[in-house]
Coordinates of C-alpha atoms in Angstrom, one line a residue:
Chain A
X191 CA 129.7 -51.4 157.0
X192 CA 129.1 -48.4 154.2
X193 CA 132.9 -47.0 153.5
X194 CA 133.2 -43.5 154.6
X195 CA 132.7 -40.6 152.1
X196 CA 134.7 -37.6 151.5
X197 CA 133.1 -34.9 149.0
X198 CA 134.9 -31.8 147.9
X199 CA 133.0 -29.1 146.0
X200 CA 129.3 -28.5 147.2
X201 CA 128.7 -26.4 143.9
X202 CA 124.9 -26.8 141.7
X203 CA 125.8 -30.6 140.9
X204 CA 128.3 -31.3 143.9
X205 CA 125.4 -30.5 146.7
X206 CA 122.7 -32.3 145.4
X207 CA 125.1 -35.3 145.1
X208 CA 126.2 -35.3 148.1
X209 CA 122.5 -35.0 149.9
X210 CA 122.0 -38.4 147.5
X211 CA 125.1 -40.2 149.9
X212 CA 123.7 -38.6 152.7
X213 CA 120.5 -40.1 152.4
X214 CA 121.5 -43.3 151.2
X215 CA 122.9 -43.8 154.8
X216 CA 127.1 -42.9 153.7
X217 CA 128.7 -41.4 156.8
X218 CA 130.3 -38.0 155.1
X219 CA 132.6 -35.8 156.0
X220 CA 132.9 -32.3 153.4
X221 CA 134.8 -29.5 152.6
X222 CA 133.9 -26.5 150.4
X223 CA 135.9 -23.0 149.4
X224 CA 133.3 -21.4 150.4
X225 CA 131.9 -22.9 154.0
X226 CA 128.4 -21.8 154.0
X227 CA 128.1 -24.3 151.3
X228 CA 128.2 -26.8 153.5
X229 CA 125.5 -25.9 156.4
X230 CA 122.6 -27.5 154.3
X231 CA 124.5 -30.6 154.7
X232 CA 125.8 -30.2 158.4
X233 CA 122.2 -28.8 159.6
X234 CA 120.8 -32.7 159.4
X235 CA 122.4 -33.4 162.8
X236 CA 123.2 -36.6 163.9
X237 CA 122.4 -38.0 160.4
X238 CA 124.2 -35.3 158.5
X239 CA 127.6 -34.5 157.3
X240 CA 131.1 -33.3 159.0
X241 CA 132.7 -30.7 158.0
X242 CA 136.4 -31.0 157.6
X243 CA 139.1 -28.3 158.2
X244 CA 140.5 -28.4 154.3
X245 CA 140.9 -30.7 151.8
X246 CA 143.9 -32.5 153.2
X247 CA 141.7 -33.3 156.6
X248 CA 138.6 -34.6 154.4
X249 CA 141.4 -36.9 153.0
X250 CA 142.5 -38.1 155.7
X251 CA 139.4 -39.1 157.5
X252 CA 137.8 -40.9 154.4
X253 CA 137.8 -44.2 152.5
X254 CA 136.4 -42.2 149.7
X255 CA 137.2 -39.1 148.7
X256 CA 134.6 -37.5 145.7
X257 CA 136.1 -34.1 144.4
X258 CA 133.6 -32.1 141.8
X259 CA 135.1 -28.6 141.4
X260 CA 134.6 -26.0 138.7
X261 CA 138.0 -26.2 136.7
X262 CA 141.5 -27.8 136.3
X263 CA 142.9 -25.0 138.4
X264 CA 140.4 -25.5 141.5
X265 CA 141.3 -29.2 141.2
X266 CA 145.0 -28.4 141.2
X267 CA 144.5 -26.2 144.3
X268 CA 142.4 -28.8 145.8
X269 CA 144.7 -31.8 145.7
X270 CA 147.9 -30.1 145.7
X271 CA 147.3 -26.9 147.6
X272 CA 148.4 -26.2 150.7
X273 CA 146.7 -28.8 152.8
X274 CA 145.3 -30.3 149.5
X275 CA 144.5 -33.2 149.9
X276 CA 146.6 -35.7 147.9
X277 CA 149.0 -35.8 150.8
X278 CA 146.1 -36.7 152.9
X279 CA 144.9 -39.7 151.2
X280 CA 145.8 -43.2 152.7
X281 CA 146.7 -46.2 150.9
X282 CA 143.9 -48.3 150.1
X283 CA 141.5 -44.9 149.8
X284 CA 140.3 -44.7 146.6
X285 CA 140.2 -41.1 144.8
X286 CA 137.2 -40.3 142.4
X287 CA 136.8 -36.9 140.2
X288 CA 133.5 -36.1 138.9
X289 CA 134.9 -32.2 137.7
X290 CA 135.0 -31.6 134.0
X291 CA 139.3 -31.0 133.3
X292 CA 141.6 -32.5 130.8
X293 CA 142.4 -36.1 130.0
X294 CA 146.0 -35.0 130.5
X295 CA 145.3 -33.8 134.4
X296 CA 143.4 -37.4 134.9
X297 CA 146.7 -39.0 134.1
X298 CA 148.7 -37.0 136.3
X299 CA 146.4 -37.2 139.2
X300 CA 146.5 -40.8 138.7
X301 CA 150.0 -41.0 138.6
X302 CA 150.0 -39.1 141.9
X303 CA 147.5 -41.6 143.4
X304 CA 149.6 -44.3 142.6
X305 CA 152.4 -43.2 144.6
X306 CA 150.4 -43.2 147.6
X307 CA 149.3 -46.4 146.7
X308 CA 145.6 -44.8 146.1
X309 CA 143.3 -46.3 143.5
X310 CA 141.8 -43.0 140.8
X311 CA 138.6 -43.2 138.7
X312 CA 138.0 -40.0 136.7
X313 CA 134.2 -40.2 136.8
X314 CA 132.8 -37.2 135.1
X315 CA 129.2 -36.6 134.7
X316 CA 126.3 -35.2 132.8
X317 CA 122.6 -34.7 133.2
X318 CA 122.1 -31.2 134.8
X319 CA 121.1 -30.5 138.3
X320 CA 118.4 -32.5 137.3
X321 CA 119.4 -35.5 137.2
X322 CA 121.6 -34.4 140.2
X323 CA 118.4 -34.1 142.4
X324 CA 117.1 -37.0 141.2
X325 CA 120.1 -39.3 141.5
X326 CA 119.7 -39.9 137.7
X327 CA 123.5 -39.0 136.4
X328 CA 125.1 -40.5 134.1
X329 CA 129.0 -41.4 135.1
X330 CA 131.3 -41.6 132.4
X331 CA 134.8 -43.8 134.4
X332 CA 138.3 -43.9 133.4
X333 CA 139.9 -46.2 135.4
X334 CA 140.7 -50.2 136.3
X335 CA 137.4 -51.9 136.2
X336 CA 137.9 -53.8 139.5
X337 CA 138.0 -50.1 141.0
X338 CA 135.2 -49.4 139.4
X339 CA 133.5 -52.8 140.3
X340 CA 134.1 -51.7 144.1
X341 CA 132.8 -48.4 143.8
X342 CA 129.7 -49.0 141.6
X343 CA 127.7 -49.4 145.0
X344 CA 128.6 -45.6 145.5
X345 CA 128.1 -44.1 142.2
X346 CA 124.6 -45.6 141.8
X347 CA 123.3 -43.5 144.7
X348 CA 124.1 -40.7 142.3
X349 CA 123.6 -42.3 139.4
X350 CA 121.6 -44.3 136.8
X351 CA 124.0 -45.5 134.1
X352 CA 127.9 -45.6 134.8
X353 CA 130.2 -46.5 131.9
X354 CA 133.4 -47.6 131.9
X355 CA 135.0 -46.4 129.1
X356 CA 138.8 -47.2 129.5
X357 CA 141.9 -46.6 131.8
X358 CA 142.5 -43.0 133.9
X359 CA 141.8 -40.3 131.0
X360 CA 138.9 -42.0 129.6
X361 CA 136.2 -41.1 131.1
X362 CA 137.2 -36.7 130.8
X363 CA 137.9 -37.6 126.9
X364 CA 134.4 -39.1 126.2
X365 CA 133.0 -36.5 128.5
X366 CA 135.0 -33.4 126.6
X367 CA 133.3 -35.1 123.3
X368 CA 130.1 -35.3 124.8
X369 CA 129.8 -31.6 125.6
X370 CA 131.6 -30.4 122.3
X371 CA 128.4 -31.8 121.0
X372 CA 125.9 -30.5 122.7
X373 CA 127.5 -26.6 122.8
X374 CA 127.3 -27.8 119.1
X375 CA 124.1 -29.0 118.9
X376 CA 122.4 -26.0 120.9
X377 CA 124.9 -23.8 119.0
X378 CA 122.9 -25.4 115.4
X379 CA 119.2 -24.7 117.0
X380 CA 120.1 -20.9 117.9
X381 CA 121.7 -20.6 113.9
X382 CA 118.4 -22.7 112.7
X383 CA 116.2 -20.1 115.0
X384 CA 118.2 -17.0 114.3
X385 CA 117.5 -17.8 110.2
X386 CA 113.7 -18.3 110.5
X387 CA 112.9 -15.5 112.9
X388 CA 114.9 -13.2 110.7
X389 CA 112.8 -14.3 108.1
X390 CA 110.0 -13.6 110.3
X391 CA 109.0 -17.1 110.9
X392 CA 107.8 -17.9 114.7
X393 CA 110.9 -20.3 116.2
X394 CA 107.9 -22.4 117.8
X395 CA 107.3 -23.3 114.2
X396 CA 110.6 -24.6 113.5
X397 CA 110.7 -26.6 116.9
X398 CA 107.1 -28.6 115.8
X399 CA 108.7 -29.4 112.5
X400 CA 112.0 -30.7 114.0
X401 CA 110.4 -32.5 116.5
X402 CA 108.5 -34.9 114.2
X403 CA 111.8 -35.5 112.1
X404 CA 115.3 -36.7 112.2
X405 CA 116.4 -33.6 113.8
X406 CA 114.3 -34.3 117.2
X407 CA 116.9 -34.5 120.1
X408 CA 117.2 -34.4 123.8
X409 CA 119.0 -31.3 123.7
X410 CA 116.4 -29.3 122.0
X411 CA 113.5 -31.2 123.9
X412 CA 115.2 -29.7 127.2
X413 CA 116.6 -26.1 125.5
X414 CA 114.4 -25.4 122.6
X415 CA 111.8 -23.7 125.3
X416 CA 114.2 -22.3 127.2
X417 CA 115.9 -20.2 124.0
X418 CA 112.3 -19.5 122.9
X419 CA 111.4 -17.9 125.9
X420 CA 114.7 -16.1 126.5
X421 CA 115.1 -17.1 129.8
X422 CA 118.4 -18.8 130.9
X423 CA 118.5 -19.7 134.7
X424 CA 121.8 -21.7 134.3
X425 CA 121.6 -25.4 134.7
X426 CA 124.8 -25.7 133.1
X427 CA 126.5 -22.1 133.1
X428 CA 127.8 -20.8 129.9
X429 CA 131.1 -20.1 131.8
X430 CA 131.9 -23.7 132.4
X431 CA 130.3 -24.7 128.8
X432 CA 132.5 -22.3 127.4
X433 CA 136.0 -24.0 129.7
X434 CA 135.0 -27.3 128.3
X435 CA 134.9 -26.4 124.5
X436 CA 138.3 -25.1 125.3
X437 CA 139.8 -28.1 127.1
X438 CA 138.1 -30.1 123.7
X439 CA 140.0 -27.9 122.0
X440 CA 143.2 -28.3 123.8
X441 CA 142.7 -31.9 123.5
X442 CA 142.4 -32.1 119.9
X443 CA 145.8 -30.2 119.0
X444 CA 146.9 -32.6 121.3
X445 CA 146.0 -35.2 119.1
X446 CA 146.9 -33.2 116.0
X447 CA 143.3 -33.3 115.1
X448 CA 140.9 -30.3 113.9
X449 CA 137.8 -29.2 114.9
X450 CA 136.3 -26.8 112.2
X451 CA 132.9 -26.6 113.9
X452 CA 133.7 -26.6 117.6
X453 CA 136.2 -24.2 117.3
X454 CA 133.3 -21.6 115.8
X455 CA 131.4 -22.8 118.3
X456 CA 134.2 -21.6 121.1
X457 CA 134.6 -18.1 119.0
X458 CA 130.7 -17.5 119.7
X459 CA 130.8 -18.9 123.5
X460 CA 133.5 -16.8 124.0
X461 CA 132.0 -13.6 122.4
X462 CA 128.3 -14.3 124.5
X463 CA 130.5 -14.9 127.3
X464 CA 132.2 -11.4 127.0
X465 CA 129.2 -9.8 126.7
X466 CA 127.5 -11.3 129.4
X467 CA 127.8 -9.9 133.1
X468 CA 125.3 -12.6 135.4
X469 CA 125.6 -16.4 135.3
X470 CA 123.8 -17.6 132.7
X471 CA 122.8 -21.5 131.4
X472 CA 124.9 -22.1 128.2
X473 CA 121.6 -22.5 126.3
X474 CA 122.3 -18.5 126.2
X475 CA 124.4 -18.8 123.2
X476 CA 121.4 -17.9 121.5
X477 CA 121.8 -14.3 122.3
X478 CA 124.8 -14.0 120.0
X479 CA 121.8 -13.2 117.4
X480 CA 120.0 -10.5 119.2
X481 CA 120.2 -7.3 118.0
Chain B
X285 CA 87.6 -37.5 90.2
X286 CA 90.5 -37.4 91.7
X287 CA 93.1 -34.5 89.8
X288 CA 95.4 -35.0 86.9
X289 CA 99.0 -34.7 88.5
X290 CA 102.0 -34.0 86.9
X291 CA 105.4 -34.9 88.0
X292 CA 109.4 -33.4 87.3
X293 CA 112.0 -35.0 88.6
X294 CA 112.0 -38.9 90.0
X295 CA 115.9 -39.0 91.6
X296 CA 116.3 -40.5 95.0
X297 CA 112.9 -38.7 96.4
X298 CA 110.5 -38.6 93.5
X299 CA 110.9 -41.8 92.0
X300 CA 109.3 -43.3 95.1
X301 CA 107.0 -40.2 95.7
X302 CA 105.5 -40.8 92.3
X303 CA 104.9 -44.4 92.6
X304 CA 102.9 -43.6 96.1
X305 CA 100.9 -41.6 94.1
X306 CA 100.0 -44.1 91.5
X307 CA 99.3 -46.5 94.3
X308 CA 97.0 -44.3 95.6
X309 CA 95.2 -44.1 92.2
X310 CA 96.1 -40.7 91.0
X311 CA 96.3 -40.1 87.3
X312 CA 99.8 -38.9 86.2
X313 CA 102.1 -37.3 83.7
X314 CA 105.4 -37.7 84.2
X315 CA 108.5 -36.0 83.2
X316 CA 112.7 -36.4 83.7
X317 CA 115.8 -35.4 81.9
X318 CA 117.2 -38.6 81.9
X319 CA 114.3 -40.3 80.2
X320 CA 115.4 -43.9 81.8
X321 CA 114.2 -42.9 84.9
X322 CA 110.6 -43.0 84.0
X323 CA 110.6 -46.5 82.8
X324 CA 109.2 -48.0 86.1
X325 CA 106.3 -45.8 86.5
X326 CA 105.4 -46.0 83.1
X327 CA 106.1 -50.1 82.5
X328 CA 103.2 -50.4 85.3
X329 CA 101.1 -50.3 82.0
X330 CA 96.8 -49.3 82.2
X331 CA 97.6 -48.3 85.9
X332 CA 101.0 -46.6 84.9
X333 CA 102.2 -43.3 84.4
X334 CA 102.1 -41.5 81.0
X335 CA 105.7 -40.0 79.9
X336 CA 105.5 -36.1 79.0
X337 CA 107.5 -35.1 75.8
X338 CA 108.5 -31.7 78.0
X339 CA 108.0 -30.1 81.1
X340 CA 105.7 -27.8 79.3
X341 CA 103.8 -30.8 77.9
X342 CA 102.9 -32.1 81.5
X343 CA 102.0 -29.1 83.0
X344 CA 99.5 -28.4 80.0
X345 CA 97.8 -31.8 80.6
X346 CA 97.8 -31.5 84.8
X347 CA 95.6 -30.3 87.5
X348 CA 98.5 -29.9 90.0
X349 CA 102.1 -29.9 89.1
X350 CA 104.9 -31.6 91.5
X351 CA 108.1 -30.5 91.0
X352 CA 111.1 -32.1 92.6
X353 CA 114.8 -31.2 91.1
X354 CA 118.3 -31.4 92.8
X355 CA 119.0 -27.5 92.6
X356 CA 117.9 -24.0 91.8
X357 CA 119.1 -23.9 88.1
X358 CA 118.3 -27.5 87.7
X359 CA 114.4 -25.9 88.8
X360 CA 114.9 -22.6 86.9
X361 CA 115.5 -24.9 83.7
X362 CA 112.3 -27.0 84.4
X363 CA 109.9 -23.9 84.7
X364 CA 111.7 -21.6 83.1
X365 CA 113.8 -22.6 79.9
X366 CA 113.1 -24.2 76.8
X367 CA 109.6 -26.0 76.6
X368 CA 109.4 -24.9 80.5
X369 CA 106.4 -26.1 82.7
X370 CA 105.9 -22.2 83.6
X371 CA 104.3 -21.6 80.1
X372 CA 102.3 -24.2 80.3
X373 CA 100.4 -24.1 83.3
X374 CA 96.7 -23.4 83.2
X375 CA 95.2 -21.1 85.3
X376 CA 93.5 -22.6 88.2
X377 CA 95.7 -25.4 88.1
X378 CA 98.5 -25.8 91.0
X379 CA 102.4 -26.0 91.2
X380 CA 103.7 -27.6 94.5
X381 CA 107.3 -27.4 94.4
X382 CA 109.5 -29.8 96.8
X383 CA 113.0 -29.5 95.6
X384 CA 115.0 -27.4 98.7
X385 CA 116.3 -24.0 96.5
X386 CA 116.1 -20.2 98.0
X387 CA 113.6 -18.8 99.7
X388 CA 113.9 -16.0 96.9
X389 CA 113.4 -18.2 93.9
X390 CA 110.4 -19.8 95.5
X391 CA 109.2 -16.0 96.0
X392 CA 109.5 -15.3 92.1
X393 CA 108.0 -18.7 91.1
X394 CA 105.0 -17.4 93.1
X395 CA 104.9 -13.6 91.2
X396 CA 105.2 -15.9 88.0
X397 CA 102.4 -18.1 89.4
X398 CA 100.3 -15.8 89.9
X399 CA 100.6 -14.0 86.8
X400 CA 99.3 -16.7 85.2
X401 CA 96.3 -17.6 87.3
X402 CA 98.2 -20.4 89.2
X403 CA 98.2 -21.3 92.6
X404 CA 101.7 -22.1 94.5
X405 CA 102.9 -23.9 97.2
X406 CA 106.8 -24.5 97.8
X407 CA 107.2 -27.7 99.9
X408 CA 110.0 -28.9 100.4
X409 CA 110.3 -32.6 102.3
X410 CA 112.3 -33.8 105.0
X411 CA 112.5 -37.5 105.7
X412 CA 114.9 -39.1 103.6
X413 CA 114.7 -41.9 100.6
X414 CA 113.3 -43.8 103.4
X415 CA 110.4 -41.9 104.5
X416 CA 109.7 -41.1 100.9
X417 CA 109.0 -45.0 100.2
X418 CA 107.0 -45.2 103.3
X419 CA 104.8 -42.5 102.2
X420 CA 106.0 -40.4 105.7
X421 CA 107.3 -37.2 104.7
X422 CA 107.7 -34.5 106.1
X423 CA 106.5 -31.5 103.9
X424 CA 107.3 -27.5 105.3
X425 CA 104.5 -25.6 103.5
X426 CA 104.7 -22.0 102.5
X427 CA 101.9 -20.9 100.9
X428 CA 97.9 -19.9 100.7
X429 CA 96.4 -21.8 103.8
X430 CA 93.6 -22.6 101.2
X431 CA 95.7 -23.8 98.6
X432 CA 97.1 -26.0 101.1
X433 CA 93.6 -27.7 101.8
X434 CA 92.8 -28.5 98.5
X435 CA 96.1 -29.9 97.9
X436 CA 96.4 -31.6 101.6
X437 CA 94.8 -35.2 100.2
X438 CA 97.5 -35.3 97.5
X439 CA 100.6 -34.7 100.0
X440 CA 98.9 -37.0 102.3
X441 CA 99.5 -39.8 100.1
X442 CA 103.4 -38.9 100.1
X443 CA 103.8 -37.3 103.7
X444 CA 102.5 -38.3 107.3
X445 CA 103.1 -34.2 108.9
X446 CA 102.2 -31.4 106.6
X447 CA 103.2 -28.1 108.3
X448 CA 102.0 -24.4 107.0
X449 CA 104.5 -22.4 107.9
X450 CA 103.9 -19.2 106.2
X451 CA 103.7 -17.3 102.7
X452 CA 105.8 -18.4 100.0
X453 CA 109.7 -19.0 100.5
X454 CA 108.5 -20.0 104.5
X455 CA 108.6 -23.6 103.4
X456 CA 112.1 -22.9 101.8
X457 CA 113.3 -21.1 104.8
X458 CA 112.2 -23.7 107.4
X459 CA 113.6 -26.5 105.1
X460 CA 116.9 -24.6 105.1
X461 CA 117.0 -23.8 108.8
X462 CA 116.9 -27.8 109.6
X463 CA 119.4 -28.9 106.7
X464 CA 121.9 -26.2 108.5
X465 CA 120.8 -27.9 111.8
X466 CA 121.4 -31.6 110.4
X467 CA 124.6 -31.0 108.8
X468 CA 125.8 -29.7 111.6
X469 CA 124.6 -32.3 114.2
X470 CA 126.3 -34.8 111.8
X471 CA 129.7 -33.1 112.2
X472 CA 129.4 -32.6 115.9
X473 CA 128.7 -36.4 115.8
X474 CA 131.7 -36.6 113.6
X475 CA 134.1 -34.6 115.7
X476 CA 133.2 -35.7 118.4
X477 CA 134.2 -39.5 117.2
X478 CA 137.2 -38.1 116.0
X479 CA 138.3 -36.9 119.8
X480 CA 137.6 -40.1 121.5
X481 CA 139.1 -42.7 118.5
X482 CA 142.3 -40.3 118.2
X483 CA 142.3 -41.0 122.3
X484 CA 142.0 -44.6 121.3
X485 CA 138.9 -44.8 122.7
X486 CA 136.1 -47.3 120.2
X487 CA 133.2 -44.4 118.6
X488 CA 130.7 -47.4 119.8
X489 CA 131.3 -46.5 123.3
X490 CA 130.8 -43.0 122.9
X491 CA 127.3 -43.4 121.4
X492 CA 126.4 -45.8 123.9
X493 CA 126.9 -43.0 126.2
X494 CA 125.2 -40.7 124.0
X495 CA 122.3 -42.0 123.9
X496 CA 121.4 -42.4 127.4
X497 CA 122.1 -38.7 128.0
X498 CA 120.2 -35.2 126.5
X499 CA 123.0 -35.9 123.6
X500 CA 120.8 -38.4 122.5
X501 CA 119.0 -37.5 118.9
X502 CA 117.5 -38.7 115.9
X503 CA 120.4 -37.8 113.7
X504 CA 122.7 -39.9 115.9
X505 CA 120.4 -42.9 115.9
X506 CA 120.3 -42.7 112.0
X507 CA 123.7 -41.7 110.9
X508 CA 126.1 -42.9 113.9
X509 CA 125.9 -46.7 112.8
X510 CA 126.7 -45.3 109.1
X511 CA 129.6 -43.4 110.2
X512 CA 131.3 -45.9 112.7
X513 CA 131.0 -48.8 109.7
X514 CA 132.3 -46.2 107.5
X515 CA 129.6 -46.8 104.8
X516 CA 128.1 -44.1 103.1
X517 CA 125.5 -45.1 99.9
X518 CA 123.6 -42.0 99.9
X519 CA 120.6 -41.9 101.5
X520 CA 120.9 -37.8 101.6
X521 CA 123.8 -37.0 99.2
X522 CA 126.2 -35.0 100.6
X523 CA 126.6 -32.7 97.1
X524 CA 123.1 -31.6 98.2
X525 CA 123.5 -31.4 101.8
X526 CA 126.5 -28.7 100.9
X527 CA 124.2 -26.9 98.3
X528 CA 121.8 -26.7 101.3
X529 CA 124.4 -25.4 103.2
X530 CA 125.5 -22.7 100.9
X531 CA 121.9 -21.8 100.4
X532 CA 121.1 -21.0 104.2
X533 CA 124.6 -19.2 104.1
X534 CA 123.1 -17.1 101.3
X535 CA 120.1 -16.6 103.1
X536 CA 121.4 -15.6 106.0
X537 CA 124.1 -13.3 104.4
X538 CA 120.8 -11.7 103.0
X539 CA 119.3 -11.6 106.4
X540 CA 121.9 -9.7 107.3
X541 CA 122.9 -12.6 110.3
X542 CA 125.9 -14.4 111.5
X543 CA 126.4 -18.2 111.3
X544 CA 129.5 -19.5 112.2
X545 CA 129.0 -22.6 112.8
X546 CA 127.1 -23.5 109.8
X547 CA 130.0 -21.4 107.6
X548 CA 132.6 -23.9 109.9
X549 CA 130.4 -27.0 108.6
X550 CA 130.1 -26.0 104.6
X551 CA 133.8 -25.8 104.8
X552 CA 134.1 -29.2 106.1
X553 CA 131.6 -30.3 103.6
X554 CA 133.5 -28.8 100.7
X555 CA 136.7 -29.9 101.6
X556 CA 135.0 -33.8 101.8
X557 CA 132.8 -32.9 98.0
X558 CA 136.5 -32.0 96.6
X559 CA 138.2 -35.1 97.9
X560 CA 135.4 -37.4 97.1
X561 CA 134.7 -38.6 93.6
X562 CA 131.8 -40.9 94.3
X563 CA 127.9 -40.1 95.3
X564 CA 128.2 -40.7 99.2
X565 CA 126.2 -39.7 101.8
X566 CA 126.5 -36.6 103.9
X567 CA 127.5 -38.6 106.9
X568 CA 131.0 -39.1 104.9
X569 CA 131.9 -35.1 105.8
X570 CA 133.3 -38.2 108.5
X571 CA 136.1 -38.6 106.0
X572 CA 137.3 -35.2 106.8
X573 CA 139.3 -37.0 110.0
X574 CA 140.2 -39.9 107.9
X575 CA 144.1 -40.0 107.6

């Protein structure tokens, strides 16, 4: 019998995932801050989802419980709020985050879990709404492999490659390094644009030339139209591009390390971010260069 | 009859851009400041190339003139100072240019050019000593569009994508705009790495994860192997990959545009060139979070 699914957070990625479980046959039982969020999923009657009362009540009805919220603050509030739902999990549940927050929350969650005598996995993902839809994700998992091993069954509804990368931390660390990349990497493109077209050079120009050398990359084969064209429907918002960089860079003075390039990269997020009043894909870094 | 071609500067690049060219049956005239360097090409005897006595020498005895030199003053010296190649091209001959100096300086090789009859192209390459073996370069054209044809069958023989990208310096300008994008997908690379292995988490895993995502990239395929063995004979040489970088800072700062990112990187990359007394690669700006 398939193990009964909690979800928490029906956000761009969180929605499509969870109409992934749905369809794969998973009984599921959500929650959501705000509720309308969830009537997509409820609407499929008898074959659709529950909706719980709060977090805490999700918990407590589930074998699973998948949390995928915006920040370290909404996961706080969602697993230790008032009826979070930490003090709803059973023993023998197992707990797995897909949000984006710091290594160091991972390992306090997982101590919390532990307590209860809850398994954790911080399973935090990339590949866009996208590969949301599609159930194409890719999971990076922090966590005992034997949990892992149980849950793959799970994750592969919503996913096409899971790695397990370590114990409870892992998975937000490599995920944290992953993103300071590509804010990076999109961040290089909208420099490399901002000097042609100043020199009056077309930026479709640059892209052809790029493409057919080493500087080809998935991040410009997905953004390099989107920048061109000025048009930034967020897949990823800017706003939670911009969190991540900072949680990277809270990370790193952690580790006493620094990061020249990422932190200029979190000075010009920060400044598009400021300047920008609707929600935006973080590909809109490019407008720090127009005038 | 194919044309007379002479060639300055056989470093890293031109050494094995020459010898493509005598492969592909071209006459040639060659020409380096350290005279040692031209021993290969010219020990290939009746089918070898002839040594010039000056820069000025080989441009008097060529149809088209390649130039290829480490920096802009190592290039002003070659065309401009003593026995210089600009006083001794002929008019109607042609002077292709592929070292990576200013847009500007490419601009008043082209007024001096044309002063004297001569066409111009500045083309710089992309590609690496590898591509530059394999006869697969990548040449970013600025220049006549009919210059360009006539000279398209000689950069053929060096080059598998020719792009016109503009009048003069647009070659130049492009070539910058992708060195700035390199260097900095290098260091995101490199940061990156230095987040997860300060986390104690292996840079192998992090790539593996990498490249099944939109992080994925040519750079990364290229340099991440380099970086994680820690083994950098240069392939690019980071001394020029910084000159590269201050030139697009110049550039820009002339553009009158912002790039901190790329201003981040060039520090990183000056801090590694002053610690570094050996000719490495610039995938060793990886050193930077060496302890």
């Amino acid at each position: 019998m398939k193990p009964k699914i909690g979800f928490i957070g029906l956000g761009l990625m969180g929605q499509p995932m969870a109409a992934n479980l749905l369809r794969a046959g998973y009984p599921l039982v959500v929650w959501n801050r705000t509720r309308e969020k969830m009537q997509k999923l409820i609407a499929k009657g008898a074959n659709g989802a529950v909706a719980g009362s709060s977090p805490r009540n999700v918990a407590e009805q589930c074998d699973v419980l998948i949390t995928i919220v915006s920040d370290p603050p909404a996961l706080e509030e969602v697993l230790w709020g008032t009826q979070g739902a930490m003090a709803g999990l059973r023993a023998g549940s197992t707990l797995v985050d897909s949000s984006t927050v710091s290594p160091d929350l991972a390992e306090r969650i997982s101590a919390g879990c532990r307590e209860r005598g809850v398994d954790f996995l911080d399973a935090p993902i990339t590949g866009g709404t996208w590969g949301a839809e599609k159930g194409e994700l890719v999971f990076m998992v922090g966590g005992e492999p034997g949990v892992l091993k149980k849950l793959r069954p799970v994750l592969s509804v919503m996913g096409k490659h899971i790695f397990s990368l370590g114990p409870n931390g892992a998975g937000q660390t490599v995920k944290l390094a992953m993103n300071a990349l590509l804010a990076l990497e999109i961040q290089a493109f909208a420099e490399a644009m901002a000097i042609v077209t100043s020199s009056g050079i077309a930026a479709e120009k640059l892209v052809e030339v790029m493409q057919s050398s080493m500087a080809r990359s998935g991040a410009l084969d997905i953004k390099a139209p989107v920048m061109i064209e000025g048009k930034f429907a967020p897949s990823f918002p800017l706003r939670l591009m911009h969190k991540d960089l900072g949680l990277a860079l809270e990370l790193a003075r952690r580790r006493g390390i620094e990061l020249p390039a990422t932190s200029a990269a979190y000075s010009t997020y920060s400044a598009v971010k400021a300047a920008t009043t609707e929600d935006v894909d973080y590909a809109a870094v490019a407008r720090f260069w127009k005038k």
